[in-house]
Short mmCIF file of C-alpha atoms in Angstrom, two decimals:
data_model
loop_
_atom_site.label_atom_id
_atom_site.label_comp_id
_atom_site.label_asym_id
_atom_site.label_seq_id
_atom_site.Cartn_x
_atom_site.Cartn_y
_atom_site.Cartn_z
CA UNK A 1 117.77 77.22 121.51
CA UNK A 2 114.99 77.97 123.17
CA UNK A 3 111.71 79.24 121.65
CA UNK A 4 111.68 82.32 122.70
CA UNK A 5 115.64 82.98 122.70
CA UNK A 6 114.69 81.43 118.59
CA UNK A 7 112.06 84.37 118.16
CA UNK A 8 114.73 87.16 119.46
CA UNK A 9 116.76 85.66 116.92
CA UNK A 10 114.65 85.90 114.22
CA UNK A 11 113.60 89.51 114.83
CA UNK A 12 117.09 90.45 114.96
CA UNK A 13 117.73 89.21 111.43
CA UNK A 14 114.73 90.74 109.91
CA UNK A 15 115.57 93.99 111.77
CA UNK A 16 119.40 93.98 110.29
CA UNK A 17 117.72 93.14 106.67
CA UNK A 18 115.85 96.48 107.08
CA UNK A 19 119.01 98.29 108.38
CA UNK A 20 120.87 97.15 105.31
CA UNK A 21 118.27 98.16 102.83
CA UNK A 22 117.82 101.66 101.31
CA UNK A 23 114.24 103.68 100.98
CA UNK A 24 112.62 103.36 98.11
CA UNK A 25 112.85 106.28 95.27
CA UNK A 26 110.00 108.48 94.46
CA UNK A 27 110.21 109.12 91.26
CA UNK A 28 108.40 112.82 89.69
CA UNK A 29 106.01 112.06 86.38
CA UNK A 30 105.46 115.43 84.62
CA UNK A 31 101.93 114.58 82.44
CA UNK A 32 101.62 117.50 79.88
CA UNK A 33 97.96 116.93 80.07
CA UNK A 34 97.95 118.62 83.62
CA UNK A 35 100.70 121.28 83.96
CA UNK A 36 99.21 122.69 87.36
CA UNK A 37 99.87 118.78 88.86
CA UNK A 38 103.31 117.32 89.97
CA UNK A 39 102.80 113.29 90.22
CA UNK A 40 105.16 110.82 91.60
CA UNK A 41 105.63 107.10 91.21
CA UNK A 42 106.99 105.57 94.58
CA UNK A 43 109.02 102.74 93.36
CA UNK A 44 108.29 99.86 95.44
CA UNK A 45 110.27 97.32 92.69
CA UNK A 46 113.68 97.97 93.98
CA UNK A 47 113.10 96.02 96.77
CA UNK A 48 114.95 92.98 97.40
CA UNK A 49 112.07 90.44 96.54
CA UNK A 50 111.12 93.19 93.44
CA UNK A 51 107.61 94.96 94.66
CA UNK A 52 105.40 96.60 97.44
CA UNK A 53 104.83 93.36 99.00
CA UNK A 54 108.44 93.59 100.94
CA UNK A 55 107.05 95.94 103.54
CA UNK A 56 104.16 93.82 103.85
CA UNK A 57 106.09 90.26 104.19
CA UNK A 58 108.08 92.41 106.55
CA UNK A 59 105.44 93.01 108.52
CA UNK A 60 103.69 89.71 108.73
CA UNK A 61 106.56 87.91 109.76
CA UNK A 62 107.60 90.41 112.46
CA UNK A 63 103.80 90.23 113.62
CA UNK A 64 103.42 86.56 113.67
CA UNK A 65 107.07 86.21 115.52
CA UNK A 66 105.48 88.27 118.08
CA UNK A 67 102.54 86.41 118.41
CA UNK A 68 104.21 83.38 118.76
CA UNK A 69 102.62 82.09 115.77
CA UNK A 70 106.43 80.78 114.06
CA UNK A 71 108.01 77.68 115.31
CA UNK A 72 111.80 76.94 114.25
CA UNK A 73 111.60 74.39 111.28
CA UNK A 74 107.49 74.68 110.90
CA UNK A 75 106.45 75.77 107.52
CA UNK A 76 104.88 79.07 106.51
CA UNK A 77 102.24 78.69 104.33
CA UNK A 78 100.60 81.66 102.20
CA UNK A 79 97.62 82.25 99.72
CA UNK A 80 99.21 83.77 97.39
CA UNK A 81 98.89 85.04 93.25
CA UNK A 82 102.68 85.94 92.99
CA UNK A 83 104.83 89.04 94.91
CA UNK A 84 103.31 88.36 97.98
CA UNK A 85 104.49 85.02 97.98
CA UNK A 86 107.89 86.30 96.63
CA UNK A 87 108.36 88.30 99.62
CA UNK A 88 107.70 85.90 102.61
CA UNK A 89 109.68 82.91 100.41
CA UNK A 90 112.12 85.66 101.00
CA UNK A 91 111.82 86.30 104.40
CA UNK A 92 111.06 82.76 105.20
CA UNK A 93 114.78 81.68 103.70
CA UNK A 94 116.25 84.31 105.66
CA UNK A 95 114.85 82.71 108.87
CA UNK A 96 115.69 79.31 107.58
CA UNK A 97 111.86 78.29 107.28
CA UNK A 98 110.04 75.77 104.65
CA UNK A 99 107.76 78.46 103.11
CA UNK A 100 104.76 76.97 100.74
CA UNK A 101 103.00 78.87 98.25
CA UNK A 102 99.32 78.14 97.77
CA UNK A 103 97.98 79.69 94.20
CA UNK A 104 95.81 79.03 91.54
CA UNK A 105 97.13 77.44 88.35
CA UNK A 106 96.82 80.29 86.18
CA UNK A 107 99.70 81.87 87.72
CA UNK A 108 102.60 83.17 85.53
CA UNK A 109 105.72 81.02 85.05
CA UNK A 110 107.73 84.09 85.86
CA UNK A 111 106.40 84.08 89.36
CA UNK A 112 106.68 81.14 90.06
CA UNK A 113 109.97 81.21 89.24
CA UNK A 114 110.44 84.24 91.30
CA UNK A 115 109.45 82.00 94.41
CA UNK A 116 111.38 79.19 94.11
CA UNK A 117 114.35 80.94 93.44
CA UNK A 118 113.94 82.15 97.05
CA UNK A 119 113.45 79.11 98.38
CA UNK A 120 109.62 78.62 98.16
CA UNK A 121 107.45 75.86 96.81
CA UNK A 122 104.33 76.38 94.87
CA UNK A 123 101.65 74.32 95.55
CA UNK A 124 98.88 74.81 92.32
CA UNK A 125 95.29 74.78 93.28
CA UNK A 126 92.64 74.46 89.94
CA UNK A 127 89.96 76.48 91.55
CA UNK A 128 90.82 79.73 92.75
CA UNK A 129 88.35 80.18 95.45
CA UNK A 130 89.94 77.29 97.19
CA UNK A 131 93.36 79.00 97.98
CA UNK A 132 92.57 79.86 101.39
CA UNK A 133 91.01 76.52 102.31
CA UNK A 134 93.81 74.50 101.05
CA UNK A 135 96.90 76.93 102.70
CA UNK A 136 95.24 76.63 105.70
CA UNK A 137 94.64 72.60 105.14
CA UNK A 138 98.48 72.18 104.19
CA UNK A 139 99.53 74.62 107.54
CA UNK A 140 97.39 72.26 109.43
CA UNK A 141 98.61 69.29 108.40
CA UNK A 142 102.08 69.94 108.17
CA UNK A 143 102.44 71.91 111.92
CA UNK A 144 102.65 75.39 110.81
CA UNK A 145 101.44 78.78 110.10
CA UNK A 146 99.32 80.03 107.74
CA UNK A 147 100.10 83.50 107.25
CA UNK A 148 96.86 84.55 106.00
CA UNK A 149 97.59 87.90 104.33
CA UNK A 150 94.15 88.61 103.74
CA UNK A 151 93.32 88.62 107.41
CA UNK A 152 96.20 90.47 109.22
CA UNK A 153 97.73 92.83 106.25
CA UNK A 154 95.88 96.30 107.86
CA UNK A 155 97.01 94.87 111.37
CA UNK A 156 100.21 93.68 110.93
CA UNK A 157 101.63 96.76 110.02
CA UNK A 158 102.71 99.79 112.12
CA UNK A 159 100.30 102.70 110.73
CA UNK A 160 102.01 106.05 112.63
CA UNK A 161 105.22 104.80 112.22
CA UNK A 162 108.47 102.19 111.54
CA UNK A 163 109.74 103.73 108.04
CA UNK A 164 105.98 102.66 106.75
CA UNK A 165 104.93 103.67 103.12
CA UNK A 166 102.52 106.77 104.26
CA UNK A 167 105.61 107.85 106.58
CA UNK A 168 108.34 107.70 104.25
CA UNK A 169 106.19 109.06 101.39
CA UNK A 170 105.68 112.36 103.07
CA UNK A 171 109.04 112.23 104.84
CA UNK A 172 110.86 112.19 100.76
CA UNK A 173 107.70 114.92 99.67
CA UNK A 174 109.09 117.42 102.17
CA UNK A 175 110.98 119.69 99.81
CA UNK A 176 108.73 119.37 96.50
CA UNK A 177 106.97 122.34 95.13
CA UNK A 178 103.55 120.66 96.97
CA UNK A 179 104.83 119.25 100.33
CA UNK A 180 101.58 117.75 101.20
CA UNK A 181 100.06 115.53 98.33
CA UNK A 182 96.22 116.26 97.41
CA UNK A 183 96.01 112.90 96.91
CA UNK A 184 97.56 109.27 97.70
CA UNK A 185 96.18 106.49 95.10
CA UNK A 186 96.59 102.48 95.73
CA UNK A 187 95.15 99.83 94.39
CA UNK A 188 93.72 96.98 96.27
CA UNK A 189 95.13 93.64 96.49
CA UNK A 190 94.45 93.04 100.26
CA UNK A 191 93.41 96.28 101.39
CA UNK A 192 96.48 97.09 104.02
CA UNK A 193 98.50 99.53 102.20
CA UNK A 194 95.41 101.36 102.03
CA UNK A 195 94.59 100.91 105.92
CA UNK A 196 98.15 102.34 106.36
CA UNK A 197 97.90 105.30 104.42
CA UNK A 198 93.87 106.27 104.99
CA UNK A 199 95.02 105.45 109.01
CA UNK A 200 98.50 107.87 108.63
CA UNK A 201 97.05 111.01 106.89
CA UNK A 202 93.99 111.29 109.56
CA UNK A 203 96.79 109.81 112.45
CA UNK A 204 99.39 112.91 111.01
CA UNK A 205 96.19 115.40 110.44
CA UNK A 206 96.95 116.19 106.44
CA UNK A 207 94.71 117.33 104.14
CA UNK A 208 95.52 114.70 101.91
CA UNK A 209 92.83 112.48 100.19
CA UNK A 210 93.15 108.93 99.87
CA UNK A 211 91.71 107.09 96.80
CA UNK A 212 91.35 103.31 96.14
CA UNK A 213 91.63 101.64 92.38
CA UNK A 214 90.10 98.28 92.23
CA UNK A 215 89.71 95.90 89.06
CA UNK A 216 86.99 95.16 86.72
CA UNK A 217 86.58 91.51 88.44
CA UNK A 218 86.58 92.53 91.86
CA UNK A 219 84.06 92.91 94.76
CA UNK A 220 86.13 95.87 96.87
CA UNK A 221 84.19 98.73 94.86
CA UNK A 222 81.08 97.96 95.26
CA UNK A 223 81.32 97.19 98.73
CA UNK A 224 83.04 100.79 99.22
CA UNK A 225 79.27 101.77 97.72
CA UNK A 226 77.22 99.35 99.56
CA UNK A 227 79.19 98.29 102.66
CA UNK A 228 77.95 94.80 102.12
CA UNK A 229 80.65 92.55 103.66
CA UNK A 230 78.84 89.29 101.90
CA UNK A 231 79.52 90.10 98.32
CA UNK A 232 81.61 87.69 95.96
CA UNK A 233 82.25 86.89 92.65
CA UNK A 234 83.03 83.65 90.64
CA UNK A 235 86.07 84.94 88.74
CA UNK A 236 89.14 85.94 90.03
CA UNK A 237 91.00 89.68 88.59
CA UNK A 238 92.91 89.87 85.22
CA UNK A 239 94.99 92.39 86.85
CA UNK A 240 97.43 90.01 88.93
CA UNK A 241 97.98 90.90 92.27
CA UNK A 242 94.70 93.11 93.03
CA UNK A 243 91.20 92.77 92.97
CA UNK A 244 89.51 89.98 95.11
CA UNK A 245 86.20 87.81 94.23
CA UNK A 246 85.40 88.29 98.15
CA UNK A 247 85.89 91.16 100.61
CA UNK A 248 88.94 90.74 102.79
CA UNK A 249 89.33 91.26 106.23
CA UNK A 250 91.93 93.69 105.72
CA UNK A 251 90.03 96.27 103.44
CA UNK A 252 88.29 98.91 105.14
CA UNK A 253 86.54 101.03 103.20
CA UNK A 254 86.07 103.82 106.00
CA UNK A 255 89.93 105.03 105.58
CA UNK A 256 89.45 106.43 101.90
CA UNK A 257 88.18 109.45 100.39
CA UNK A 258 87.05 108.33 96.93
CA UNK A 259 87.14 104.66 94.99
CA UNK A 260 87.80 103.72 91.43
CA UNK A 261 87.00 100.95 89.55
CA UNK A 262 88.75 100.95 85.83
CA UNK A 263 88.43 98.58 82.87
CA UNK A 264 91.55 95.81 82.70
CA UNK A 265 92.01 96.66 79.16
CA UNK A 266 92.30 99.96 80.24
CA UNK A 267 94.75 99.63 83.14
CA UNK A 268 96.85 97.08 80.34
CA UNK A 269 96.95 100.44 78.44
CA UNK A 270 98.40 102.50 81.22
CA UNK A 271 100.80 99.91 81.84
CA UNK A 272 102.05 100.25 78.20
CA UNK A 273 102.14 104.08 78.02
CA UNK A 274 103.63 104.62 81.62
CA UNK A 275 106.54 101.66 80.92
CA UNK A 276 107.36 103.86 77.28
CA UNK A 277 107.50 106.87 79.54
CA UNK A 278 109.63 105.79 82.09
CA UNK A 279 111.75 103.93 79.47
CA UNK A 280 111.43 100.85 81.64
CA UNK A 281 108.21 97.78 82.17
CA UNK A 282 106.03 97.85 85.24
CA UNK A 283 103.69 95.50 86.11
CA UNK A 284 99.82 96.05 84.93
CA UNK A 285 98.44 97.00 88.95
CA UNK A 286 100.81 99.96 88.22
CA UNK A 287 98.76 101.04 85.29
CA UNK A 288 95.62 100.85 87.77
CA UNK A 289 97.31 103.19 89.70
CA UNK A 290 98.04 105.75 87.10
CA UNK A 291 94.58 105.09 85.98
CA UNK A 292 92.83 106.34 89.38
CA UNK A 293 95.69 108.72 89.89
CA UNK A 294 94.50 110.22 86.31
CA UNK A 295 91.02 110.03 87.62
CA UNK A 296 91.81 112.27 91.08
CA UNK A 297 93.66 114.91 88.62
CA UNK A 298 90.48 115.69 86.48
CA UNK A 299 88.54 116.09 89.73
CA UNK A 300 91.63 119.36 90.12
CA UNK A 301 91.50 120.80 86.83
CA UNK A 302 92.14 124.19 87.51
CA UNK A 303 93.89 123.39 90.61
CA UNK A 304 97.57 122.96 91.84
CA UNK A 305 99.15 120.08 93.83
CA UNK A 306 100.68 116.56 94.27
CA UNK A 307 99.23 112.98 93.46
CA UNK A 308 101.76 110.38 94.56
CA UNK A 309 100.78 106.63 93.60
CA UNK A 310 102.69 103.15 93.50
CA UNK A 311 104.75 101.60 91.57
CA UNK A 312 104.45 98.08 92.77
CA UNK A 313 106.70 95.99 90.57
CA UNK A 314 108.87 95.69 87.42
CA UNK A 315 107.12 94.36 84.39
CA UNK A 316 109.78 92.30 83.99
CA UNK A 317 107.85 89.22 85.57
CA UNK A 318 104.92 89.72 82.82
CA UNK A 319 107.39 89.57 79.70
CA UNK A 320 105.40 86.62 78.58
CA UNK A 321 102.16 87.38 79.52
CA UNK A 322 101.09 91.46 79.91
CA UNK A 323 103.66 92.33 77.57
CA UNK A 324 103.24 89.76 74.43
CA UNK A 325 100.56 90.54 72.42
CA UNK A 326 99.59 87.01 72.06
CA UNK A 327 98.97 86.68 75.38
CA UNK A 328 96.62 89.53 75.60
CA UNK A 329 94.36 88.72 72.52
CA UNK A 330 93.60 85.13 74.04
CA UNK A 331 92.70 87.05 77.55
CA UNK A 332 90.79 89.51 76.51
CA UNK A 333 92.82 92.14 76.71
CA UNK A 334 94.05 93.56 73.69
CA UNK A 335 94.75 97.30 74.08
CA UNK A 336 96.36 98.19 71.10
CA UNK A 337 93.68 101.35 70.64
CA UNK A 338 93.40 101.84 74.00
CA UNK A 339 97.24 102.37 74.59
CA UNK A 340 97.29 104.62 71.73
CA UNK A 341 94.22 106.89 72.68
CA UNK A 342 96.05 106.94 76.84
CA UNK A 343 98.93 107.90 75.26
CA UNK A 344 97.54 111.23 73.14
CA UNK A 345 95.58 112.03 76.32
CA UNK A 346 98.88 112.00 79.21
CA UNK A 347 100.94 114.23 76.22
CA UNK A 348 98.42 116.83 76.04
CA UNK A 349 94.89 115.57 74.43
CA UNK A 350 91.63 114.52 75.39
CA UNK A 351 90.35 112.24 77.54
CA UNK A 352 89.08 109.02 75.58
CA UNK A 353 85.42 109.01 75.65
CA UNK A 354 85.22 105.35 76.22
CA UNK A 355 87.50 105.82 79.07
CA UNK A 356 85.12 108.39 80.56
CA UNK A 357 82.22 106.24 80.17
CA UNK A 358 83.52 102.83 81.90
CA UNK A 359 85.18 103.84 84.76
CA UNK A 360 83.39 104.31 87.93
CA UNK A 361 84.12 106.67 90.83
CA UNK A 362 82.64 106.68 94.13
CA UNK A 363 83.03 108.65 97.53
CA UNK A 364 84.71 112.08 96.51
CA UNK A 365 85.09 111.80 93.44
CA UNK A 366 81.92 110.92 92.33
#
């Protein structure tokens, strides 16, 4: 086969994977603590590799077979702490490609478990601010492509169109009380889910306000402040999957209305209340989101409307880690006050006054 008669044939699969594959649910949160307010969760776990990163492997993979980038039997290679990985081991098996994931050691079990069962390999890195060095080392060496998520997430994906998140979120909104949300809320990981819905509101000409949610070790907020593209940190996030310790390529601060940054204990909390409320886990990038999304809903007291945010994945995967106790204590993030005051405040109370005082809002909301 030819290379280019091989690239036809890999679009094609990845085309009839979408086709088979239903939308995502948006699911409506009724919060007692704002009756004038309809939220919604869009559940991104139901995907077939379990989170939001599916659209984004998706769209990587279509953009680097178009590019040329993939070569039949070359290896992917991805910096990755967990769903992104997930997702292109997934996509990467269904094009019959060696897919490598390069992480740091602190990863959870769970995930990595999650990637080899489709077909990945994790390679473990002891310093996290060597990921990128060492994926691109091992593409190198080995023939193939790094994938480079950080770099091409905003760009790989199809803003005005192709089923994307902003598209089928207002699409599925269409016959709710508030059509049009007031706000969408997202937190960072990359930056291109963002990109796609700061780019679709202003591309579709809605009113709608787009607010980012970054962690407490993370550089994305205060380069939303200070547009300084240099700033980094020695840490890596506590909340797994967002927050970077450098400013990506593919977050661009010029596409949002308004930026929070929220305590990890905090966000832990929200992932606590929000799994007893839904009767189900989700992962603790979730409880960011609710976090922010709580955050744009004070700014509307008095006011009527829709806040749609993510659900990114099922807390299944952090069973032995977000979810034990244990686990939390020896990271620094026990919560067991925390969840309780969240959970008075969402049924109807008062906003915890530590809350108030250590999260940070910039842009619109400030």
């Amino acid at each position: 086969m030819s290379a280019r008669a091989w690239t036809a044939e890999c679009v094609k699969r990845i085309e009839a994977d979408f086709q088979r594959s239903a939308d995502t649910h948006l699911i409506p949160l009724e919060l007692p603590a704002f009756p004038g307010i309809d939220f919604y969760l869009k559940d991104e776990s139901i995907h077939p590799s379990g989170s939001l990163k599916h659209r984004l492997a998706r769209s990587l993979f279509l953009y680097a077979l178009c590019n040329g980038w993939l070569r039949e039997g070359a290896p992917v290679v991805e910096s990755s702490s967990g769903s992104t990985a997930v997702s292109e081991a997934y996509f990467a098996r269904l094009l019959g490609l060696p897919f490598i994931a390069v992480m740091p050691a602190t990863v959870s079990e769970a995930k990595r478990r999650a990637i080899e069962f489709q077909g990945g390999r994790c390679h473990l890195v002891t310093d996290p601010t060597q990921v990128y060095a060492e994926a691109a080392r091992l593409a190198l060496e080995g023939g193939g492509h790094y994938m480079d998520q950080f770099t091409y997430a905003e760009r790989a994906t199809d803003w005005r169109g192709n089923n994307n998140i902003a598209e089928s979120i207002f699409k599925q909104m269409e016959r709710e009380r508030h059509p049009v949300p007031s706000w969408l809320v997202c937190s960072a990981g990359t930056g291109g889910t963002l990109a796609t819905l700061g780019r679709f509101v202003r591309y579709g000409r809605h009113a709608t306000r787009v607010c980012g949610a970054d962690a407490e070790r993370s550089v994305f907020f205060e380069h939303y402040q200070c547009r300084d593209a240099g700033l980094t940190m020695d840490c890596g996030s506590r909340i797994e999957g967002i927050g970077r310790p450098r400013v990506e390529a593919s977050f661009l601060p010029d596409v949002m209305d308004a930026m929070v940054k929220l305590p990890d204990v905090w966000s832990v909390a929200a992932m606590r209340v929000l799994s007893d409320w839904l009767g189900r886990p989700v992962g603790p990038s979730t409880g960011t989101n609710l976090l922010a999304a709580l955050a744009c809903a004070r700014s509307m007291l008095g006011q009527r409307g829709s806040i749609v945010t993510l659900l990114c994945d099922s807390g299944e995967r952090y069973r032995d880690s977000y979810f034990d106790a244990g686990w939390r204590a020896s990271a620094g993030l026990a919560c067991e006050a925390e969840t309780v005051a969240l959970g008075e405040w969402v049924a109807g109370g008062s906003l915890p006054p530590e809350l108030a005082q250590s999260w940070q809002c910039a842009g619109a909301l400030a």
